[in-house]
mmCIF file of C-alpha atoms (C1' of nucleotides) in Angstrom:
data_model
loop_
_atom_site.group_PDB
_atom_site.id
_atom_site.type_symbol
_atom_site.label_atom_id
_atom_site.label_comp_id
_atom_site.label_asym_id
_atom_site.label_seq_id
_atom_site.Cartn_x
_atom_site.Cartn_y
_atom_site.Cartn_z
ATOM 1 C CA UNK A 1 94.741 36.167 193.603
ATOM 2 C CA UNK A 2 93.982 39.369 192.318
ATOM 3 C CA UNK A 3 95.288 40.554 189.815
ATOM 4 C CA UNK A 4 95.766 44.498 189.459
ATOM 5 C CA UNK A 5 97.584 47.189 187.317
ATOM 6 C CA UNK A 6 99.989 49.007 187.943
ATOM 7 C CA UNK A 7 100.949 52.451 186.568
ATOM 8 C CA UNK A 8 104.353 53.347 186.269
ATOM 9 C CA UNK A 9 105.272 57.168 186.587
ATOM 10 C CA UNK A 10 108.240 57.831 186.009
ATOM 11 C CA UNK A 11 110.077 61.480 184.561
ATOM 12 C CA UNK A 12 112.728 63.230 185.533
ATOM 13 C CA UNK A 13 113.581 64.793 188.218
ATOM 14 C CA UNK A 14 111.497 68.328 188.843
ATOM 15 C CA UNK A 15 109.213 66.847 186.157
ATOM 16 C CA UNK A 16 106.046 67.861 188.100
ATOM 17 C CA UNK A 17 105.547 63.427 189.207
ATOM 18 C CA UNK A 18 104.453 63.834 192.564
ATOM 19 C CA UNK A 19 102.228 65.376 191.595
ATOM 20 C CA UNK A 20 100.421 64.587 188.538
ATOM 21 C CA UNK A 21 100.553 61.271 190.488
ATOM 22 C CA UNK A 22 98.625 62.188 193.567
ATOM 23 C CA UNK A 23 95.762 63.758 190.857
ATOM 24 C CA UNK A 24 96.171 60.387 189.123
ATOM 25 C CA UNK A 25 95.846 58.521 192.954
ATOM 26 C CA UNK A 26 93.375 60.490 193.878
ATOM 27 C CA UNK A 27 90.991 59.980 190.104
ATOM 28 C CA UNK A 28 91.288 56.367 190.807
ATOM 29 C CA UNK A 29 90.842 56.442 194.323
ATOM 30 C CA UNK A 30 94.111 54.535 195.418
ATOM 31 C CA UNK A 31 97.058 54.840 197.313
ATOM 32 C CA UNK A 32 100.704 56.050 195.588
ATOM 33 C CA UNK A 33 103.975 53.780 195.834
ATOM 34 C CA UNK A 34 107.736 55.390 195.269
ATOM 35 C CA UNK A 35 110.541 53.796 193.388
ATOM 36 C CA UNK A 36 112.824 56.754 194.444
ATOM 37 C CA UNK A 37 116.718 55.624 195.881
ATOM 38 C CA UNK A 38 116.931 58.196 197.808
ATOM 39 C CA UNK A 39 113.205 59.498 199.291
ATOM 40 C CA UNK A 40 112.785 56.313 201.733
ATOM 41 C CA UNK A 41 114.971 57.714 203.456
ATOM 42 C CA UNK A 42 113.596 59.642 206.232
ATOM 43 C CA UNK A 43 117.193 61.720 207.294
ATOM 44 C CA UNK A 44 116.771 63.384 203.974
ATOM 45 C CA UNK A 45 113.371 65.670 203.332
ATOM 46 C CA UNK A 46 114.058 68.813 202.128
ATOM 47 C CA UNK A 47 117.189 67.562 199.515
ATOM 48 C CA UNK A 48 115.311 64.775 198.229
ATOM 49 C CA UNK A 49 112.380 66.449 197.564
ATOM 50 C CA UNK A 50 110.444 63.865 198.765
ATOM 51 C CA UNK A 51 106.299 64.874 199.042
ATOM 52 C CA UNK A 52 105.780 67.437 201.583
ATOM 53 C CA UNK A 53 103.242 66.280 204.908
ATOM 54 C CA UNK A 54 100.224 68.427 203.440
ATOM 55 C CA UNK A 55 100.766 64.973 199.949
ATOM 56 C CA UNK A 56 101.018 62.484 202.287
ATOM 57 C CA UNK A 57 97.962 63.409 204.384
ATOM 58 C CA UNK A 58 96.631 63.728 200.232
ATOM 59 C CA UNK A 59 96.745 60.339 199.290
ATOM 60 C CA UNK A 60 98.280 57.487 201.317
ATOM 61 C CA UNK A 61 102.460 56.809 200.138
ATOM 62 C CA UNK A 62 104.508 53.692 200.467
ATOM 63 C CA UNK A 63 108.026 53.797 200.349
ATOM 64 C CA UNK A 64 108.561 57.609 201.476
ATOM 65 C CA UNK A 65 110.800 57.748 205.008
ATOM 66 C CA UNK A 66 110.312 54.324 206.190
ATOM 67 C CA UNK A 67 114.375 53.672 205.934
ATOM 68 C CA UNK A 68 116.773 55.349 207.391
ATOM 69 C CA UNK A 69 120.569 56.148 206.189
ATOM 70 C CA UNK A 70 122.628 54.214 208.390
ATOM 71 C CA UNK A 71 120.788 50.944 206.683
ATOM 72 C CA UNK A 72 122.196 49.683 203.676
ATOM 73 C CA UNK A 73 119.737 49.134 201.923
ATOM 74 C CA UNK A 74 120.032 47.937 198.276
ATOM 75 C CA UNK A 75 117.860 47.307 195.073
ATOM 76 C CA UNK A 76 117.193 43.486 195.426
ATOM 77 C CA UNK A 77 115.722 44.869 199.044
ATOM 78 C CA UNK A 78 113.965 47.414 197.687
ATOM 79 C CA UNK A 79 112.475 45.544 195.031
ATOM 80 C CA UNK A 80 111.529 42.587 197.456
ATOM 81 C CA UNK A 81 109.514 44.452 199.809
ATOM 82 C CA UNK A 82 107.623 46.538 197.279
ATOM 83 C CA UNK A 83 106.340 43.424 195.810
ATOM 84 C CA UNK A 84 105.222 42.423 198.956
ATOM 85 C CA UNK A 85 103.681 45.497 199.444
ATOM 86 C CA UNK A 86 102.059 45.691 196.285
ATOM 87 C CA UNK A 87 100.840 42.140 196.977
ATOM 88 C CA UNK A 88 98.960 42.914 199.854
ATOM 89 C CA UNK A 89 97.238 46.846 198.241
ATOM 90 C CA UNK A 90 96.069 44.186 194.943
ATOM 91 C CA UNK A 91 93.706 42.870 197.041
ATOM 92 C CA UNK A 92 91.856 46.161 197.931
ATOM 93 C CA UNK A 93 93.093 48.238 194.676
ATOM 94 C CA UNK A 94 92.555 47.599 191.357
ATOM 95 C CA UNK A 95 95.251 49.899 190.641
ATOM 96 C CA UNK A 96 98.378 50.934 192.242
ATOM 97 C CA UNK A 97 100.407 54.377 191.134
ATOM 98 C CA UNK A 98 104.108 53.533 191.613
ATOM 99 C CA UNK A 99 106.348 56.981 190.882
ATOM 100 C CA UNK A 100 110.102 57.592 190.626
ATOM 101 C CA UNK A 101 112.579 58.736 188.739
ATOM 102 C CA UNK A 102 115.292 55.660 190.056
ATOM 103 C CA UNK A 103 114.883 54.040 186.634
ATOM 104 C CA UNK A 104 116.528 50.299 188.048
ATOM 105 C CA UNK A 105 114.732 50.979 191.151
ATOM 106 C CA UNK A 106 111.119 50.750 188.494
ATOM 107 C CA UNK A 107 112.758 48.135 186.488
ATOM 108 C CA UNK A 108 113.856 45.896 189.416
ATOM 109 C CA UNK A 109 109.735 46.123 190.641
ATOM 110 C CA UNK A 110 108.442 45.518 186.805
ATOM 111 C CA UNK A 111 110.474 42.772 185.993
ATOM 112 C CA UNK A 112 112.342 41.577 188.503
ATOM 113 C CA UNK A 113 116.020 41.342 189.221
ATOM 114 C CA UNK A 114 118.499 38.004 189.027
ATOM 115 C CA UNK A 115 119.080 36.158 192.502
ATOM 116 C CA UNK A 116 122.094 36.731 194.178
ATOM 117 C CA UNK A 117 123.735 35.825 196.996
ATOM 118 C CA UNK A 118 124.600 38.378 199.632
ATOM 119 C CA UNK A 119 128.041 40.042 200.048
ATOM 120 C CA UNK A 120 129.613 40.183 202.969
ATOM 121 C CA UNK A 121 131.891 44.039 204.611
ATOM 122 C CA UNK A 122 135.179 41.305 204.389
ATOM 123 C CA UNK A 123 134.982 40.144 200.587
ATOM 124 C CA UNK A 124 133.417 43.568 199.964
ATOM 125 C CA UNK A 125 135.942 45.137 201.620
ATOM 126 C CA UNK A 126 139.106 43.483 200.028
ATOM 127 C CA UNK A 127 137.908 44.298 196.862
ATOM 128 C CA UNK A 128 137.612 47.879 197.677
ATOM 129 C CA UNK A 129 141.020 47.372 198.932
ATOM 130 C CA UNK A 130 142.082 45.383 196.078
ATOM 131 C CA UNK A 131 141.175 48.749 193.959
ATOM 132 C CA UNK A 132 142.077 51.532 195.719
ATOM 133 C CA UNK A 133 146.128 49.061 195.414
ATOM 134 C CA UNK A 134 146.111 48.390 192.208
ATOM 135 C CA UNK A 135 143.331 50.606 190.629
ATOM 136 C CA UNK A 136 141.286 50.263 187.377
ATOM 137 C CA UNK A 137 143.839 47.645 185.553
ATOM 138 C CA UNK A 138 143.340 45.678 188.819
ATOM 139 C CA UNK A 139 139.999 45.392 189.008
ATOM 140 C CA UNK A 140 140.217 44.354 185.307
ATOM 141 C CA UNK A 141 142.641 41.912 185.712
ATOM 142 C CA UNK A 142 141.013 40.089 188.048
ATOM 143 C CA UNK A 143 137.409 40.491 186.052
ATOM 144 C CA UNK A 144 139.152 39.027 182.923
ATOM 145 C CA UNK A 145 140.745 35.788 184.553
ATOM 146 C CA UNK A 146 137.801 35.197 186.696
ATOM 147 C CA UNK A 147 134.531 36.229 184.467
ATOM 148 C CA UNK A 148 136.038 36.231 180.817
ATOM 149 C CA UNK A 149 132.514 36.312 179.583
ATOM 150 C CA UNK A 150 131.554 39.382 181.833
ATOM 151 C CA UNK A 151 134.715 40.558 181.051
ATOM 152 C CA UNK A 152 133.356 40.813 177.346
ATOM 153 C CA UNK A 153 130.547 42.780 177.612
ATOM 154 C CA UNK A 154 130.807 45.244 180.914
ATOM 155 C CA UNK A 155 132.683 48.974 180.444
ATOM 156 C CA UNK A 156 135.499 48.039 181.970
ATOM 157 C CA UNK A 157 136.241 51.314 182.340
ATOM 158 C CA UNK A 158 133.637 51.481 184.928
ATOM 159 C CA UNK A 159 135.203 50.813 188.200
ATOM 160 C CA UNK A 160 131.479 49.888 190.003
ATOM 161 C CA UNK A 161 130.555 47.315 187.441
ATOM 162 C CA UNK A 162 133.915 45.087 187.807
ATOM 163 C CA UNK A 163 133.971 45.853 191.603
ATOM 164 C CA UNK A 164 130.138 44.550 191.345
ATOM 165 C CA UNK A 165 131.353 41.561 189.496
ATOM 166 C CA UNK A 166 134.547 40.617 191.309
ATOM 167 C CA UNK A 167 132.516 40.475 194.914
ATOM 168 C CA UNK A 168 129.724 37.967 193.726
ATOM 169 C CA UNK A 169 133.615 35.702 192.361
ATOM 170 C CA UNK A 170 134.647 36.241 195.367
ATOM 171 C CA UNK A 171 131.898 35.024 197.673
ATOM 172 C CA UNK A 172 130.575 32.069 195.695
ATOM 173 C CA UNK A 173 134.111 31.489 193.794
ATOM 174 C CA UNK A 174 131.359 31.204 190.746
ATOM 175 C CA UNK A 175 131.268 33.573 187.941
ATOM 176 C CA UNK A 176 129.369 37.005 188.089
ATOM 177 C CA UNK A 177 127.522 35.945 184.521
ATOM 178 C CA UNK A 178 126.740 32.398 185.715
ATOM 179 C CA UNK A 179 124.323 34.879 188.149
ATOM 180 C CA UNK A 180 123.232 37.124 185.307
ATOM 181 C CA UNK A 181 120.041 35.398 183.903
ATOM 182 C CA UNK A 182 118.403 38.909 183.228
ATOM 183 C CA UNK A 183 115.149 37.113 182.971
ATOM 184 C CA UNK A 184 111.731 39.494 183.269
ATOM 185 C CA UNK A 185 109.891 37.550 186.540
ATOM 186 C CA UNK A 186 106.487 36.784 185.765
ATOM 187 C CA UNK A 187 104.620 39.650 187.378
ATOM 188 C CA UNK A 188 100.659 38.614 188.455
ATOM 189 C CA UNK A 189 99.975 42.692 187.441
ATOM 190 C CA UNK A 190 99.324 44.426 184.866
ATOM 191 C CA UNK A 191 102.043 47.309 183.718
ATOM 192 C CA UNK A 192 101.397 50.648 181.925
ATOM 193 C CA UNK A 193 103.787 53.150 181.518
ATOM 194 C CA UNK A 194 103.352 56.954 181.548
ATOM 195 C CA UNK A 195 106.248 59.266 181.657
ATOM 196 C CA UNK A 196 106.668 63.191 181.853
ATOM 197 C CA UNK A 197 107.846 65.109 179.022
ATOM 198 C CA UNK A 198 109.368 68.215 179.360
ATOM 199 C CA UNK A 199 111.071 70.568 176.813
ATOM 200 C CA UNK A 200 114.464 71.064 177.942
ATOM 201 C CA UNK A 201 115.396 74.219 178.851
ATOM 202 C CA UNK A 202 111.754 74.297 180.286
ATOM 203 C CA UNK A 203 112.665 71.546 182.645
ATOM 204 C CA UNK A 204 116.393 73.164 183.984
ATOM 205 C CA UNK A 205 114.473 76.515 184.590
ATOM 206 C CA UNK A 206 112.210 73.971 186.916
ATOM 207 C CA UNK A 207 115.350 72.436 188.268
ATOM 208 C CA UNK A 208 117.114 76.513 188.849
ATOM 209 C CA UNK A 209 113.878 77.171 190.533
ATOM 210 C CA UNK A 210 113.531 73.786 193.242
ATOM 211 C CA UNK A 211 116.950 74.454 194.134
ATOM 212 C CA UNK A 212 116.253 77.441 194.990
ATOM 213 C CA UNK A 213 113.448 76.669 196.852
ATOM 214 C CA UNK A 214 114.972 73.926 198.650
ATOM 215 C CA UNK A 215 118.028 76.058 199.556
ATOM 216 C CA UNK A 216 114.635 78.673 201.101
ATOM 217 C CA UNK A 217 113.474 75.499 202.903
ATOM 218 C CA UNK A 218 116.824 74.559 204.942
ATOM 219 C CA UNK A 219 118.326 72.604 202.875
ATOM 220 C CA UNK A 220 121.690 73.951 204.254
ATOM 221 C CA UNK A 221 120.666 73.525 208.153
ATOM 222 C CA UNK A 222 119.756 69.640 206.729
ATOM 223 C CA UNK A 223 122.759 68.753 205.320
ATOM 224 C CA UNK A 224 124.447 70.507 208.608
ATOM 225 C CA UNK A 225 123.448 67.930 210.166
ATOM 226 C CA UNK A 226 124.172 65.642 208.110
ATOM 227 C CA UNK A 227 127.487 66.200 207.634
ATOM 228 C CA UNK A 228 129.114 64.050 210.626
ATOM 229 C CA UNK A 229 127.701 61.145 208.467
ATOM 230 C CA UNK A 230 128.836 61.973 205.202
ATOM 231 C CA UNK A 231 130.797 59.001 203.953
ATOM 232 C CA UNK A 232 127.855 57.579 204.202
ATOM 233 C CA UNK A 233 126.642 55.652 200.628
ATOM 234 C CA UNK A 234 123.353 57.944 201.098
ATOM 235 C CA UNK A 235 124.508 60.945 201.270
ATOM 236 C CA UNK A 236 126.558 60.604 198.175
ATOM 237 C CA UNK A 237 123.489 62.148 196.737
ATOM 238 C CA UNK A 238 122.881 65.619 193.863
ATOM 239 C CA UNK A 239 122.073 68.619 196.630
ATOM 240 C CA UNK A 240 124.322 66.833 199.633
ATOM 241 C CA UNK A 241 127.722 66.064 199.676
ATOM 242 C CA UNK A 242 127.746 69.719 197.022
ATOM 243 C CA UNK A 243 127.013 71.540 200.671
ATOM 244 C CA UNK A 244 129.255 69.266 202.228
ATOM 245 C CA UNK A 245 131.745 70.391 199.589
ATOM 246 C CA UNK A 246 130.992 74.156 200.569
ATOM 247 C CA UNK A 247 131.552 73.359 205.043
ATOM 248 C CA UNK A 248 134.209 71.400 203.669
ATOM 249 C CA UNK A 249 135.565 74.572 202.466
ATOM 250 C CA UNK A 250 136.271 73.836 199.260
ATOM 251 C CA UNK A 251 134.148 75.774 197.704
ATOM 252 C CA UNK A 252 131.646 79.063 198.391
ATOM 253 C CA UNK A 253 128.031 78.414 198.997
ATOM 254 C CA UNK A 254 127.202 80.480 196.079
ATOM 255 C CA UNK A 255 129.194 77.719 193.654
ATOM 256 C CA UNK A 256 127.604 74.762 195.576
ATOM 257 C CA UNK A 257 124.511 75.869 194.841
ATOM 258 C CA UNK A 258 125.209 76.036 191.254
ATOM 259 C CA UNK A 259 126.971 73.090 191.834
ATOM 260 C CA UNK A 260 123.814 71.017 192.812
ATOM 261 C CA UNK A 261 121.763 72.897 189.673
ATOM 262 C CA UNK A 262 124.551 71.963 187.435
ATOM 263 C CA UNK A 263 124.140 68.067 188.863
ATOM 264 C CA UNK A 264 120.447 68.036 189.440
ATOM 265 C CA UNK A 265 120.242 69.063 185.226
ATOM 266 C CA UNK A 266 122.932 66.063 185.133
ATOM 267 C CA UNK A 267 121.427 63.622 186.466
ATOM 268 C CA UNK A 268 117.816 64.833 184.544
ATOM 269 C CA UNK A 269 119.671 64.234 181.714
ATOM 270 C CA UNK A 270 120.491 60.498 182.364
ATOM 271 C CA UNK A 271 117.210 59.624 183.779
ATOM 272 C CA UNK A 272 115.923 60.592 180.820
ATOM 273 C CA UNK A 273 118.333 58.829 178.501
ATOM 274 C CA UNK A 274 116.895 55.861 180.735
ATOM 275 C CA UNK A 275 113.112 56.029 179.864
ATOM 276 C CA UNK A 276 114.309 57.101 176.735
ATOM 277 C CA UNK A 277 115.535 53.608 175.461
ATOM 278 C CA UNK A 278 112.511 52.064 177.359
ATOM 279 C CA UNK A 279 109.874 51.810 174.838
ATOM 280 C CA UNK A 280 107.204 50.746 176.972
ATOM 281 C CA UNK A 281 106.649 54.491 178.069
ATOM 282 C CA UNK A 282 104.402 56.181 177.009
ATOM 283 C CA UNK A 283 105.016 60.418 176.882
ATOM 284 C CA UNK A 284 102.447 62.055 178.464
ATOM 285 C CA UNK A 285 102.949 67.049 179.016
ATOM 286 C CA UNK A 286 102.587 67.365 182.223
ATOM 287 C CA UNK A 287 99.744 69.504 181.747
ATOM 288 C CA UNK A 288 97.804 66.312 179.303
ATOM 289 C CA UNK A 289 96.476 65.145 182.783
ATOM 290 C CA UNK A 290 93.229 64.080 180.893
ATOM 291 C CA UNK A 291 95.181 62.930 178.290
ATOM 292 C CA UNK A 292 96.615 60.240 180.611
ATOM 293 C CA UNK A 293 93.685 59.703 182.429
ATOM 294 C CA UNK A 294 92.426 58.324 179.637
ATOM 295 C CA UNK A 295 94.863 56.295 177.908
ATOM 296 C CA UNK A 296 94.822 54.525 181.435
ATOM 297 C CA UNK A 297 91.449 54.102 181.354
ATOM 298 C CA UNK A 298 91.713 52.927 177.945
ATOM 299 C CA UNK A 299 93.837 50.224 179.149
ATOM 300 C CA UNK A 300 92.405 49.037 182.460
ATOM 301 C "C1'" G Q 1 147.738 111.293 178.289
ATOM 302 C "C1'" G Q 2 152.123 107.697 178.032
ATOM 303 C "C1'" U Q 3 153.555 102.773 179.068
ATOM 304 C "C1'" A Q 4 153.218 96.730 179.569
ATOM 305 C "C1'" C Q 5 150.313 92.923 178.765
ATOM 306 C "C1'" C Q 6 146.070 90.787 176.780
ATOM 307 C "C1'" G Q 7 141.880 90.552 172.817
ATOM 308 C "C1'" U Q 8 141.846 81.422 169.917
ATOM 309 C "C1'" A Q 9 135.696 77.355 170.281
ATOM 310 C "C1'" G Q 10 129.528 78.802 174.911
ATOM 311 C "C1'" C Q 11 133.343 80.186 179.126
ATOM 312 C "C1'" U Q 12 138.153 79.278 181.626
ATOM 313 C "C1'" C Q 13 142.600 79.814 179.030
ATOM 314 C "C1'" A Q 14 147.090 76.981 175.867
ATOM 315 C "C1'" G Q 15 149.370 76.466 171.544
ATOM 316 C "C1'" U Q 16 151.251 76.923 166.825
ATOM 317 C "C1'" U Q 17 160.429 79.156 167.044
ATOM 318 C "C1'" G Q 18 155.082 81.372 160.369
ATOM 319 C "C1'" G Q 19 152.741 75.867 157.038
ATOM 320 C "C1'" U Q 20 144.879 78.421 158.588
ATOM 321 C "C1'" A Q 21 145.037 74.923 166.265
ATOM 322 C "C1'" G Q 22 143.542 71.658 171.817
ATOM 323 C "C1'" A Q 23 142.715 71.763 177.309
ATOM 324 C "C1'" G Q 24 139.179 71.327 181.422
ATOM 325 C "C1'" C Q 25 133.924 73.015 181.758
ATOM 326 C "C1'" A Q 26 129.497 73.641 179.742
ATOM 327 C "C1'" G Q 27 126.048 71.724 176.261
ATOM 328 C "C1'" A Q 28 124.581 66.732 173.357
ATOM 329 C "C1'" G Q 29 124.461 61.510 173.206
ATOM 330 C "C1'" G Q 30 124.947 56.806 175.850
ATOM 331 C "C1'" A Q 31 125.826 53.132 178.606
ATOM 332 C "C1'" C Q 32 124.340 50.577 183.332
ATOM 333 C "C1'" U Q 33 120.607 44.379 187.750
ATOM 334 C "C1'" G Q 34 122.249 44.325 195.147
ATOM 335 C "C1'" A Q 35 126.586 51.964 196.074
ATOM 336 C "C1'" A Q 36 122.434 53.410 190.644
ATOM 337 C "C1'" A Q 37 120.727 61.512 192.876
ATOM 338 C "C1'" A Q 38 125.812 56.676 192.361
ATOM 339 C "C1'" U Q 39 129.659 54.915 188.399
ATOM 340 C "C1'" C Q 40 131.218 55.404 183.708
ATOM 341 C "C1'" C Q 41 131.895 55.925 178.127
ATOM 342 C "C1'" U Q 42 131.044 58.468 173.433
ATOM 343 C "C1'" C Q 43 131.291 63.655 170.783
ATOM 344 C "C1'" G Q 44 136.228 69.790 169.596
ATOM 345 C "C1'" U Q 45 135.854 74.343 162.457
ATOM 346 C "C1'" G Q 46 136.054 78.305 165.527
ATOM 347 C "C1'" U Q 47 135.854 85.164 160.759
ATOM 348 C "C1'" C Q 48 142.519 82.502 165.935
ATOM 349 C "C1'" A Q 49 139.408 90.988 167.169
ATOM 350 C "C1'" C Q 50 139.729 94.924 163.108
ATOM 351 C "C1'" U Q 51 142.844 96.444 158.967
ATOM 352 C "C1'" G Q 52 146.719 97.397 156.144
ATOM 353 C "C1'" G Q 53 152.456 95.081 155.564
ATOM 354 C "C1'" U Q 54 157.182 91.681 155.143
ATOM 355 C "C1'" U Q 55 156.688 86.498 153.543
ATOM 356 C "C1'" C Q 56 155.509 81.671 148.740
ATOM 357 C "C1'" G Q 57 151.931 81.836 153.026
ATOM 358 C "C1'" A Q 58 150.191 85.049 158.735
ATOM 359 C "C1'" U Q 59 145.611 82.937 164.217
ATOM 360 C "C1'" U Q 60 151.234 83.264 164.941
ATOM 361 C "C1'" C Q 61 156.125 88.655 163.137
ATOM 362 C "C1'" C Q 62 155.948 94.907 162.171
ATOM 363 C "C1'" C Q 63 152.485 99.344 161.499
ATOM 364 C "C1'" G Q 64 147.714 100.722 163.149
ATOM 365 C "C1'" U Q 65 142.076 101.093 164.487
ATOM 366 C "C1'" C Q 66 138.922 99.255 168.881
ATOM 367 C "C1'" G Q 67 138.006 96.944 172.749
ATOM 368 C "C1'" G Q 68 139.605 94.847 178.402
ATOM 369 C "C1'" U Q 69 142.795 94.543 182.249
ATOM 370 C "C1'" A Q 70 147.534 96.944 185.409
ATOM 371 C "C1'" C Q 71 150.347 100.359 186.383
ATOM 372 C "C1'" C Q 72 152.468 105.485 185.400
ATOM 373 C "C1'" A Q 73 151.058 110.738 185.219
#
RNA sequence: GGUACCGUAGCUCAGUUGGUAGAGCAGAGGACUGAAAAUCCUCGUGUCACUGGUUCGAUUCCCGUCGGUACCA
């Protein structure tokens, strides 16, 4: 079994992960695996700031534009496929780069995710209906009686968390807690974690500029093409949902663009919260590439 | 020039029948194992435009000043 090294390049949106990773991949003569929860959708290109076709030619990328927004694709699928992929890549590369802004997806690759049964559409719909009819309190009561252990620790204001727990309860007749082992899956590769560090104001400026760039590249047209599919989960995404609101007449185009910038900043903030709490990350200024490379070499 | 209304948190505004004030947004911090670019939680002291008056006490009432808006000339 190969004992390769996975180099994680994380950071908030618009922090320059793509360029940084390409440089790193070239220096190490290897490839890039994306850990981004939107860039794998082939229908969404401009709004997800996926690598450009030129960039894709520079370095071989995986997990980019390989899924359709019509597919249901979860973190668990992502973890399974990416681990299998890494297995292959480490046959030929001593190091592989994992780049992305989705903390949950990165963690799934690095630590694994507890195996859980699939949820049928019937169960999913049942839970959805329960929420629609009974509201948050109905979910809270159900979780409290079906899985008191989870109820005691979960954020009971968060309908998503409660719904997920109920889905598992209904699907299996067992508690959600009983599946949540939260044990790290041993991986047969080493992991080095890097994150890109920006001063908040500068990052926000970059976000604003990048949104303008996206509009210049035809984000409006891309969104208009996808508008008929707007109810798909994959399209509940910054850069698209705001333009859908404009198409619906809920705001002006100018307001929609401003909202994209704002929501992107909020997203970046949440990403930083996620990465900050993981003390395994080593933070580097984007211009400190050589320093980062040196650090990587010292760890391999 | 006259009249009316407005001037309160970074922004939009609410409010105090006189006892020094609070929402939304922004911003900050946080949570988060199959919808995660999703979803959710926490955090609000500011010369209540300025000056003087009435009052035990004024951001609140009154006079004036300045700024804004509207209408009339």
